[in-house]
CSV table of C-alpha atoms in Angstrom, one decimal:
chain,number,residue,atom,x,y,z
A,1,MET,CA,55.1,-48.8,-42.8
A,2,LYS,CA,54.0,-45.2,-43.1
A,3,ILE,CA,52.6,-43.8,-46.3
A,4,ASP,CA,52.0,-40.1,-46.7
A,5,LYS,CA,48.5,-39.4,-48.2
A,6,ARG,CA,49.8,-36.5,-50.3
A,7,HIS,CA,51.4,-39.0,-52.7
A,8,LEU,CA,47.9,-40.6,-53.2
A,9,LEU,CA,46.0,-37.6,-54.3
A,10,ASN,CA,43.4,-38.3,-56.9
A,11,TYR,CA,44.1,-35.7,-59.6
A,12,SER,CA,41.2,-36.9,-61.8
A,13,ILE,CA,39.0,-35.3,-59.1
A,14,LEU,CA,41.1,-32.4,-58.0
A,15,LEU,CA,41.9,-31.0,-61.4
A,16,PRO,CA,38.2,-30.9,-62.7
A,17,TYR,CA,37.3,-29.3,-59.4
A,18,LEU,CA,40.0,-26.6,-59.8
A,19,ILE,CA,39.0,-25.9,-63.5
A,20,LEU,CA,35.3,-25.6,-62.6
A,21,SER,CA,36.1,-23.3,-59.7
A,22,VAL,CA,38.2,-21.0,-61.9
A,23,LEU,CA,35.4,-21.1,-64.6
A,24,GLY,CA,33.0,-20.1,-61.8
A,25,LEU,CA,35.1,-17.1,-60.9
A,26,ILE,CA,35.1,-16.1,-64.6
A,27,MET,CA,31.4,-16.4,-64.9
A,28,VAL,CA,30.8,-14.5,-61.6
A,29,TYR,CA,32.8,-11.6,-63.0
A,30,SER,CA,31.0,-11.9,-66.4
A,31,THR,CA,27.5,-11.9,-64.9
A,32,THR,CA,28.0,-9.2,-62.3
A,33,SER,CA,30.6,-6.6,-63.6
A,34,ALA,CA,28.2,-4.8,-65.9
A,35,THR,CA,25.6,-4.3,-63.2
A,36,LEU,CA,28.2,-3.2,-60.6
A,37,ILE,CA,29.6,-0.7,-63.1
A,38,GLN,CA,26.1,0.6,-63.7
A,39,TYR,CA,25.7,1.3,-59.9
A,40,GLY,CA,29.2,2.9,-59.7
A,41,ALA,CA,30.7,0.0,-57.7
A,42,ASN,CA,33.9,-1.9,-58.1
A,43,PRO,CA,33.3,-4.4,-61.0
A,44,PHE,CA,35.5,-7.0,-59.3
A,45,LEU,CA,33.5,-6.8,-56.0
A,46,SER,CA,31.5,-10.0,-56.5
A,47,VAL,CA,34.4,-12.0,-57.9
A,48,ILE,CA,36.6,-10.9,-55.0
A,49,ASN,CA,34.0,-12.1,-52.5
A,50,GLN,CA,33.7,-15.4,-54.4
A,51,GLY,CA,37.4,-15.7,-54.6
A,52,ALA,CA,37.7,-15.3,-50.8
A,53,PHE,CA,35.3,-18.1,-50.3
A,54,TRP,CA,37.3,-20.2,-52.7
A,55,VAL,CA,40.5,-19.7,-50.8
A,56,VAL,CA,38.7,-20.7,-47.6
A,57,SER,CA,37.3,-23.7,-49.5
A,58,LEU,CA,40.8,-24.8,-50.5
A,59,LEU,CA,41.8,-24.7,-46.8
A,60,VAL,CA,38.8,-26.7,-45.9
A,61,ILE,CA,39.7,-29.4,-48.5
A,62,LEU,CA,43.3,-29.5,-47.0
A,63,PHE,CA,41.9,-29.8,-43.5
A,64,ILE,CA,39.4,-32.6,-44.4
A,65,TYR,CA,42.0,-34.4,-46.5
A,66,LYS,CA,44.2,-34.7,-43.4
A,67,LEU,CA,41.4,-35.9,-41.1
A,68,LYS,CA,41.3,-39.5,-40.0
A,69,LEU,CA,38.1,-41.1,-41.3
A,70,ASN,CA,37.4,-42.6,-37.9
A,71,PHE,CA,36.5,-39.1,-36.8
A,72,LEU,CA,33.6,-39.1,-39.2
A,73,LYS,CA,32.3,-42.4,-37.8
A,74,ASN,CA,32.0,-41.0,-34.3
A,75,SER,CA,28.2,-40.8,-33.4
A,76,LYS,CA,28.8,-38.1,-30.8
A,77,VAL,CA,30.5,-35.8,-33.4
A,78,LEU,CA,27.7,-36.4,-35.9
A,79,THR,CA,25.0,-35.8,-33.2
A,80,LEU,CA,26.6,-32.5,-32.2
A,81,VAL,CA,26.8,-31.3,-35.8
A,82,MET,CA,23.1,-32.2,-36.4
A,83,LEU,CA,22.1,-30.4,-33.2
A,84,VAL,CA,23.9,-27.3,-34.4
A,85,GLU,CA,22.3,-27.6,-37.8
A,86,ILE,CA,18.8,-28.0,-36.5
A,87,PHE,CA,19.3,-24.9,-34.3
A,88,MET,CA,20.5,-22.9,-37.3
A,89,LEU,CA,17.5,-24.0,-39.4
A,90,ILE,CA,15.0,-23.0,-36.7
A,91,TYR,CA,16.8,-19.7,-36.0
A,92,ALA,CA,16.8,-18.9,-39.7
A,93,ARG,CA,13.1,-19.6,-40.1
A,94,LEU,CA,11.9,-17.7,-37.0
A,95,PHE,CA,14.4,-14.9,-36.4
A,96,THR,CA,15.7,-13.7,-39.8
A,97,GLU,CA,14.3,-11.5,-42.5
A,98,SER,CA,12.9,-12.8,-45.7
A,99,VAL,CA,15.2,-12.8,-48.7
A,100,ASN,CA,13.4,-13.4,-52.0
A,101,GLY,CA,10.5,-14.9,-50.1
A,102,ALA,CA,12.5,-17.3,-48.0
A,103,HIS,CA,13.9,-17.2,-44.5
A,104,GLY,CA,17.1,-19.1,-45.3
A,105,TRP,CA,19.9,-16.8,-44.4
A,106,ILE,CA,21.7,-16.0,-41.1
A,107,VAL,CA,23.7,-12.8,-41.3
A,108,ILE,CA,26.6,-12.3,-38.9
A,109,TRP,CA,28.4,-9.0,-39.5
A,110,LYS,CA,29.1,-9.0,-43.3
A,111,LEU,CA,28.9,-12.8,-43.7
A,112,SER,CA,25.8,-14.7,-44.5
A,113,PHE,CA,25.2,-18.4,-44.0
A,114,GLN,CA,22.6,-20.6,-45.6
A,115,PRO,CA,22.0,-23.6,-43.2
A,116,ALA,CA,20.1,-25.5,-45.9
A,117,GLU,CA,23.2,-25.7,-48.0
A,118,TYR,CA,25.2,-27.3,-45.2
A,119,LEU,CA,22.4,-29.7,-44.5
A,120,LYS,CA,23.0,-31.4,-47.9
A,121,ILE,CA,26.5,-32.7,-46.9
A,122,ILE,CA,25.4,-33.4,-43.3
A,123,MET,CA,22.5,-35.6,-44.6
A,124,VAL,CA,25.0,-37.5,-46.8
A,125,TRP,CA,27.2,-38.0,-43.8
A,126,PHE,CA,24.3,-39.1,-41.6
A,127,LEU,CA,22.8,-41.6,-44.1
A,128,ALA,CA,26.2,-43.1,-44.9
A,129,PHE,CA,26.8,-43.5,-41.1
A,130,THR,CA,23.4,-45.1,-40.6
A,131,PHE,CA,23.3,-47.4,-43.7
A,132,ALA,CA,26.9,-48.5,-43.3
A,133,ARG,CA,26.2,-49.8,-39.8
A,134,LYS,CA,23.3,-51.9,-41.0
A,135,GLN,CA,25.0,-53.7,-43.9
A,136,LYS,CA,24.8,-57.2,-42.2
A,137,MET,CA,21.2,-56.7,-41.3
A,138,ILE,CA,20.3,-55.4,-44.8
A,139,ALA,CA,22.0,-58.5,-46.3
A,140,THR,CA,19.7,-60.7,-44.1
A,141,TYR,CA,16.5,-58.8,-43.7
A,142,ASP,CA,16.6,-56.5,-46.8
A,143,TYR,CA,14.3,-53.5,-46.4
A,144,GLN,CA,13.1,-54.6,-43.0
A,145,ALA,CA,16.6,-53.9,-41.6
A,146,LEU,CA,16.0,-50.2,-42.2
A,147,THR,CA,12.4,-50.1,-40.9
A,148,ARG,CA,12.1,-52.7,-38.1
A,149,ARG,CA,12.7,-50.4,-35.2
A,150,ARG,CA,10.1,-48.1,-33.7
A,151,TRP,CA,9.1,-45.0,-35.6
A,152,TRP,CA,10.3,-42.8,-32.7
A,153,PRO,CA,13.9,-43.5,-31.6
A,154,ARG,CA,14.6,-44.4,-28.0
A,155,ASN,CA,17.8,-42.4,-27.8
A,156,TRP,CA,18.3,-39.3,-29.9
A,157,GLY,CA,22.1,-39.6,-29.5
A,158,ASP,CA,22.2,-43.1,-30.9
A,159,LEU,CA,20.9,-42.2,-34.4
A,160,ARG,CA,19.0,-45.5,-34.7
A,161,ASP,CA,16.0,-44.4,-36.6
A,162,TRP,CA,17.1,-42.5,-39.7
A,163,ARG,CA,13.5,-41.8,-40.9
A,164,VAL,CA,12.7,-39.4,-38.1
A,165,TYR,CA,15.8,-37.3,-38.6
A,166,PHE,CA,15.5,-37.3,-42.4
A,167,LEU,CA,11.9,-36.1,-42.3
A,168,VAL,CA,12.5,-33.5,-39.6
A,169,PHE,CA,15.4,-31.9,-41.4
A,170,THR,CA,13.8,-32.0,-44.8
A,171,GLY,CA,10.6,-30.5,-43.3
A,172,LEU,CA,12.6,-27.7,-41.7
A,173,VAL,CA,14.2,-26.8,-45.1
A,174,ALA,CA,10.8,-27.0,-46.9
A,175,ILE,CA,9.2,-24.5,-44.5
A,176,GLN,CA,11.9,-21.9,-45.0
A,177,PRO,CA,10.6,-22.3,-47.7
A,178,ASP,CA,13.4,-23.7,-49.8
A,179,LEU,CA,11.9,-26.4,-51.9
A,180,GLY,CA,14.9,-26.6,-54.2
A,181,ASN,CA,17.4,-27.8,-51.5
A,182,ALA,CA,14.6,-29.9,-50.0
A,183,ALA,CA,14.2,-31.6,-53.3
A,184,ILE,CA,17.9,-32.2,-53.6
A,185,ILE,CA,18.0,-33.7,-50.1
A,186,VAL,CA,15.1,-36.0,-50.8
A,187,LEU,CA,16.5,-37.2,-54.2
A,188,THR,CA,20.0,-37.7,-52.7
A,189,GLY,CA,18.4,-39.7,-49.9
A,190,LEU,CA,16.6,-41.8,-52.4
A,191,ILE,CA,19.8,-42.5,-54.3
A,192,MET,CA,21.6,-43.5,-51.1
A,193,PHE,CA,18.7,-45.6,-49.9
A,194,SER,CA,18.7,-47.5,-53.3
A,195,LEU,CA,22.5,-48.0,-53.0
A,196,SER,CA,22.4,-49.2,-49.4
A,197,GLY,CA,21.9,-52.8,-50.4
A,198,VAL,CA,18.1,-53.1,-50.4
A,199,ALA,CA,16.5,-55.0,-53.2
A,200,TYR,CA,15.7,-53.1,-56.3
A,201,ARG,CA,11.9,-53.7,-55.9
A,202,TRP,CA,11.9,-51.3,-52.9
A,203,PHE,CA,13.7,-48.6,-54.9
A,204,SER,CA,11.3,-49.0,-57.8
A,205,ALA,CA,8.3,-48.8,-55.5
A,206,ILE,CA,9.5,-45.6,-53.8
A,207,LEU,CA,10.5,-44.0,-57.1
A,208,ALA,CA,7.0,-44.8,-58.5
A,209,THR,CA,5.4,-43.4,-55.4
A,210,VAL,CA,7.4,-40.1,-55.6
A,211,THR,CA,6.6,-39.8,-59.3
A,212,ALA,CA,2.9,-40.4,-58.7
A,213,LEU,CA,2.8,-37.8,-55.9
A,214,SER,CA,4.6,-35.2,-58.0
A,215,THR,CA,2.3,-35.8,-60.9
A,216,ALA,CA,-0.7,-35.6,-58.6
A,217,LEU,CA,0.6,-32.3,-57.1
A,218,LEU,CA,1.2,-30.7,-60.5
A,219,GLY,CA,-2.2,-31.9,-61.7
A,220,THR,CA,-3.9,-30.5,-58.7
A,221,ILE,CA,-2.2,-27.1,-59.1
A,222,ALA,CA,-3.2,-27.0,-62.8
A,223,LEU,CA,-6.8,-27.8,-62.1
A,224,VAL,CA,-7.3,-25.6,-59.0
A,225,GLY,CA,-5.2,-22.7,-60.2
A,226,VAL,CA,-2.1,-21.1,-58.9
A,227,GLU,CA,-4.0,-18.1,-57.5
A,228,LYS,CA,-6.1,-20.3,-55.2
A,229,MET,CA,-3.1,-22.4,-54.2
A,230,ALA,CA,-1.2,-19.3,-53.3
A,231,LYS,CA,-3.6,-18.7,-50.4
A,232,ILE,CA,-2.2,-21.8,-48.6
A,233,PRO,CA,0.4,-20.8,-46.0
A,234,ILE,CA,4.0,-21.1,-47.1
A,235,PHE,CA,2.9,-22.1,-50.6
A,236,GLY,CA,2.4,-18.5,-51.6
A,237,TYR,CA,6.1,-18.0,-52.2
A,238,VAL,CA,6.4,-20.9,-54.7
A,239,ALA,CA,3.0,-20.1,-56.4
A,240,LYS,CA,4.7,-17.7,-58.9
A,241,ARG,CA,7.3,-20.3,-59.8
A,242,PHE,CA,4.5,-22.8,-60.6
A,243,SER,CA,2.7,-20.2,-62.6
A,244,ALA,CA,5.9,-19.6,-64.6
A,245,PHE,CA,6.4,-23.4,-65.0
A,246,PHE,CA,3.0,-23.8,-66.7
A,247,ASN,CA,3.4,-20.8,-69.1
A,248,PRO,CA,6.1,-18.1,-68.4
A,249,PHE,CA,4.8,-16.0,-71.3
A,250,ASN,CA,1.4,-15.4,-69.5
A,251,ASP,CA,3.0,-13.0,-67.1
A,252,LEU,CA,6.3,-11.6,-68.5
A,253,GLN,CA,6.4,-8.7,-66.0
A,254,GLU,CA,6.2,-10.9,-62.9
A,255,SER,CA,6.1,-14.7,-62.5
A,256,GLY,CA,7.4,-15.6,-65.9
A,257,HIS,CA,10.0,-12.9,-66.3
A,258,GLN,CA,13.1,-14.9,-65.3
A,259,LEU,CA,12.2,-18.1,-67.1
A,260,ALA,CA,11.2,-16.3,-70.3
A,261,ASN,CA,14.4,-14.4,-70.4
A,262,SER,CA,16.3,-17.6,-69.7
A,263,TYR,CA,14.8,-18.9,-72.9
A,264,TYR,CA,15.8,-15.7,-74.7
A,265,ALA,CA,19.4,-16.1,-73.4
A,266,MET,CA,19.7,-19.7,-74.6
A,267,SER,CA,18.2,-18.8,-77.9
A,268,ASN,CA,20.7,-15.9,-78.3
A,269,GLY,CA,23.6,-18.3,-77.7
A,270,GLY,CA,23.0,-20.7,-80.5
A,271,TRP,CA,25.7,-23.2,-81.2
A,272,PHE,CA,28.8,-21.0,-80.6
A,273,GLY,CA,27.6,-18.2,-78.4
A,274,MET,CA,27.9,-14.4,-78.5
A,275,GLY,CA,31.4,-14.4,-76.8
A,276,LEU,CA,32.5,-14.3,-73.2
A,277,GLY,CA,31.2,-11.1,-71.6
A,278,ASN,CA,28.8,-10.2,-74.5
A,279,SER,CA,25.5,-11.5,-73.0
A,280,ILE,CA,22.5,-9.3,-73.5
A,281,GLU,CA,20.2,-10.8,-70.9
A,282,LYS,CA,22.6,-10.2,-68.0
A,283,ARG,CA,22.3,-6.5,-68.4
A,284,GLY,CA,19.1,-6.1,-66.3
A,285,TYR,CA,16.8,-8.4,-68.3
A,286,LEU,CA,17.5,-11.6,-66.4
A,287,PRO,CA,17.5,-10.7,-62.6
A,288,GLU,CA,20.1,-12.5,-60.4
A,289,ALA,CA,21.7,-14.1,-63.5
A,290,GLN,CA,24.8,-14.9,-61.5
A,291,THR,CA,23.0,-17.4,-59.2
A,292,ASP,CA,20.5,-20.0,-60.3
A,293,PHE,CA,20.3,-18.8,-63.9
A,294,VAL,CA,24.0,-18.6,-64.5
A,295,PHE,CA,24.0,-21.5,-66.9
A,296,SER,CA,21.6,-19.6,-69.2
A,297,ILE,CA,24.2,-16.9,-69.5
A,298,VAL,CA,26.9,-19.6,-70.1
A,299,ILE,CA,24.9,-20.9,-73.0
A,300,GLU,CA,24.3,-17.3,-74.3
A,301,GLU,CA,28.0,-16.4,-74.2
A,302,LEU,CA,29.7,-19.7,-74.9
A,303,GLY,CA,27.0,-21.4,-77.0
A,304,LEU,CA,25.6,-24.9,-76.7
A,305,ILE,CA,29.0,-26.4,-77.6
A,306,GLY,CA,30.9,-24.4,-74.9
A,307,ALA,CA,28.1,-25.1,-72.3
A,308,GLY,CA,28.1,-28.8,-73.3
A,309,LEU,CA,31.9,-29.1,-72.7
A,310,ILE,CA,31.4,-27.5,-69.2
A,311,LEU,CA,28.5,-29.9,-68.5
A,312,ALA,CA,30.7,-32.8,-69.7
A,313,LEU,CA,33.4,-31.8,-67.2
A,314,VAL,CA,30.9,-31.6,-64.4
A,315,PHE,CA,29.6,-35.1,-65.3
A,316,PHE,CA,33.2,-36.4,-65.5
A,317,LEU,CA,33.8,-35.1,-62.0
A,318,ILE,CA,30.6,-36.7,-60.7
A,319,LEU,CA,31.5,-40.1,-62.4
A,320,ARG,CA,35.0,-40.0,-60.9
A,321,ILE,CA,33.6,-39.4,-57.5
A,322,MET,CA,31.1,-42.2,-57.8
A,323,ASN,CA,33.8,-44.5,-59.1
A,324,VAL,CA,35.6,-43.9,-55.7
A,325,GLY,CA,32.4,-45.1,-54.0
A,326,LEU,CA,32.1,-48.2,-56.2
A,327,LYS,CA,35.7,-49.2,-55.6
A,328,SER,CA,35.7,-48.5,-51.8
A,329,LYS,CA,35.8,-51.7,-49.6
A,330,ASP,CA,34.5,-49.9,-46.5
A,331,PRO,CA,30.7,-49.5,-46.6
A,332,PHE,CA,30.9,-46.1,-44.9
A,333,ASN,CA,33.4,-44.7,-47.4
A,334,SER,CA,31.5,-46.1,-50.3
A,335,MET,CA,28.2,-44.5,-49.1
A,336,ILE,CA,29.8,-41.1,-48.5
A,337,ALA,CA,31.4,-41.0,-52.0
A,338,LEU,CA,28.2,-42.3,-53.7
A,339,GLY,CA,26.1,-39.8,-51.7
A,340,VAL,CA,28.4,-36.9,-52.7
A,341,GLY,CA,28.2,-37.9,-56.4
A,342,GLY,CA,24.4,-38.2,-56.1
A,343,MET,CA,24.1,-34.9,-54.4
A,344,MET,CA,26.0,-33.1,-57.2
A,345,LEU,CA,24.1,-34.9,-59.9
A,346,MET,CA,20.7,-33.9,-58.3
A,347,GLN,CA,21.9,-30.3,-58.0
A,348,VAL,CA,22.7,-30.2,-61.7
A,349,PHE,CA,19.4,-31.8,-62.6
A,350,VAL,CA,17.3,-29.4,-60.5
A,351,ASN,CA,19.2,-26.4,-61.8
A,352,ILE,CA,19.1,-27.3,-65.5
A,353,GLY,CA,15.5,-28.5,-65.1
A,354,GLY,CA,14.6,-25.1,-63.6
A,355,ILE,CA,16.2,-22.9,-66.3
A,356,SER,CA,14.8,-25.0,-69.1
A,357,GLY,CA,11.3,-25.3,-67.8
A,358,LEU,CA,11.5,-29.1,-67.3
A,359,ILE,CA,10.6,-28.6,-63.6
A,360,PRO,CA,9.5,-25.5,-61.7
A,361,SER,CA,12.3,-23.1,-60.9
A,362,THR,CA,13.6,-23.6,-57.4
A,363,GLY,CA,16.5,-21.1,-57.0
A,364,VAL,CA,19.1,-23.9,-56.8
A,365,THR,CA,22.6,-22.8,-57.9
A,366,PHE,CA,24.6,-24.6,-60.6
A,367,PRO,CA,27.6,-26.4,-59.0
A,368,PHE,CA,30.8,-24.3,-59.0
A,369,LEU,CA,29.7,-21.8,-61.6
A,370,SER,CA,27.0,-19.8,-59.7
A,371,GLN,CA,27.8,-17.0,-57.3
A,372,GLY,CA,27.4,-18.3,-53.8
A,373,GLY,CA,30.1,-18.8,-51.2
A,374,ASN,CA,28.0,-21.2,-49.1
A,375,SER,CA,27.4,-23.5,-52.1
A,376,LEU,CA,31.0,-23.5,-53.1
A,377,LEU,CA,32.1,-24.2,-49.5
A,378,VAL,CA,29.8,-27.2,-49.2
A,379,LEU,CA,30.8,-28.6,-52.6
A,380,SER,CA,34.5,-28.2,-51.8
A,381,ALA,CA,34.0,-29.9,-48.4
A,382,ALA,CA,32.3,-32.8,-50.3
A,383,VAL,CA,35.2,-33.0,-52.7
A,384,GLY,CA,37.6,-33.0,-49.7
A,385,PHE,CA,35.7,-36.0,-48.2
A,386,VAL,CA,36.0,-38.0,-51.4
A,387,LEU,CA,39.7,-37.2,-51.9
A,388,ASN,CA,40.3,-38.3,-48.3
A,389,ILE,CA,38.4,-41.5,-48.8
A,390,ASP,CA,40.1,-42.3,-52.1
A,391,ALA,CA,43.6,-41.8,-50.6
A,392,SER,CA,42.7,-43.8,-47.4
A,393,GLU,CA,41.4,-46.7,-49.5
A,394,LYS,CA,44.6,-46.7,-51.7
A,395,ARG,CA,46.8,-46.6,-48.6
A,396,ASP,CA,44.9,-49.5,-47.1
A,397,ASP,CA,45.3,-51.5,-50.4
A,398,ILE,CA,49.0,-50.8,-50.4
A,399,LEU,CA,49.4,-51.9,-46.8
A,400,ARG,CA,47.3,-55.1,-47.5
A,401,GLU,CA,49.5,-56.0,-50.5
A,402,ALA,CA,52.7,-55.3,-48.6
A,403,GLU,CA,51.4,-57.4,-45.7
A,404,ALA,CA,50.4,-60.2,-48.0
A,405,GLU,CA,53.8,-60.1,-49.8
A,406,LEU,CA,55.6,-60.1,-46.4
A,407,GLN,CA,53.5,-63.1,-45.3
A,408,SER,CA,54.3,-64.9,-48.5
A,409,LYS,CA,58.0,-64.3,-48.0
A,410,VAL,CA,57.9,-65.5,-44.4
A,411,GLU,CA,56.0,-68.7,-45.5
A,412,SER,CA,58.6,-69.3,-48.3
A,413,TYR,CA,61.4,-68.8,-45.8
A,414,ASP,CA,59.8,-71.2,-43.4
A,415,ASN,CA,59.4,-73.8,-46.1
A,416,LYS,CA,63.0,-73.5,-47.0
A,417,ILE,CA,64.0,-74.1,-43.4
A,418,ILE,CA,61.8,-77.1,-43.2
A,419,LYS,CA,63.3,-78.6,-46.4
A,420,PHE,CA,66.8,-77.9,-45.1
A,421,ASN,CA,66.0,-79.6,-41.8
A,422,ASP,CA,64.5,-82.6,-43.6
A,423,PHE,CA,67.6,-82.8,-45.8
A,424,GLN,CA,69.9,-83.0,-42.7
């Protein structure tokens, strides 16, 4: 019995993705056109570039949707992908020029790649692969099943010790420095760890440790002073962001400029906004408004009500993705879907936290709305994985039901033959 996966497409995930992607193109045009016109460039230049990445993203979703999931469970394929990623991260850090204080971009001709963006979905894949293979051990040994092996793995190709790889990759992202994506990777890893089957006490202990360390770090910076902390290698780049976090209005010309103008934008928007395209802050007051501060412009133009509806759509998409993970019977499929939902949720949290001053600004884009081809491509690939998983799980359920029904009919037929023979 052959079932075509195209008939099992989950439109409750695909349609929100398409709507958010189109809204993203609209916001890219809204936030960039005025500046491009000011410099005498084509006002559609940015939206054309973003649109090109979206077309590629749709092709990526189609390709991933047709993949057999067993391909993702191949340790050799995953090992190769991770080796390529680690090479890209090292190359970006050592041999590329700094962009906004970070060495996170690899430029090939007119295309630029951000390895840290791709690492987010690779880590979800890796952790799902690792935790899914240890489900029986986790059920027996709990947390010890994930820590009982040696700290350093015997065989790099076997992916046995997840802690080494997780720390190495997170560290490589942090030294770019790209603390935003590093934070998303760590938080996503924490979510996947807590959903792997370990007892809740371990999750609570780790969450308490992370919270305590974060509080201690912020307290130390507040006591010592940002200026002194800026002398520490690598930390100099993020020092200004911490300074703005404590009080953006202390330095409106430098460190606090973006965050303060983000507040102004949200204040201008009120409940109903100034109207699409009518933002004041995007006209040179809020630098790079089309990237990590795009949601401030969304609030300014569409108001809290319009922005709230968009945020609700994003959360609806995340919940539908997580629902696929909760319903999946295969541990690997479940961990992938839950990891993707967790990754998107953490990206929203870090972005909204940054523009509102809840946490230090990290330069993380808002999912689907911000300009950024790499971010859109990664999110689209993640959606493609979930759509594939959902269709595969549905197909397996149909086949199981058909097999059970067939078995029931065979047994019924056999019983009738037995009764007939007994009658004779």
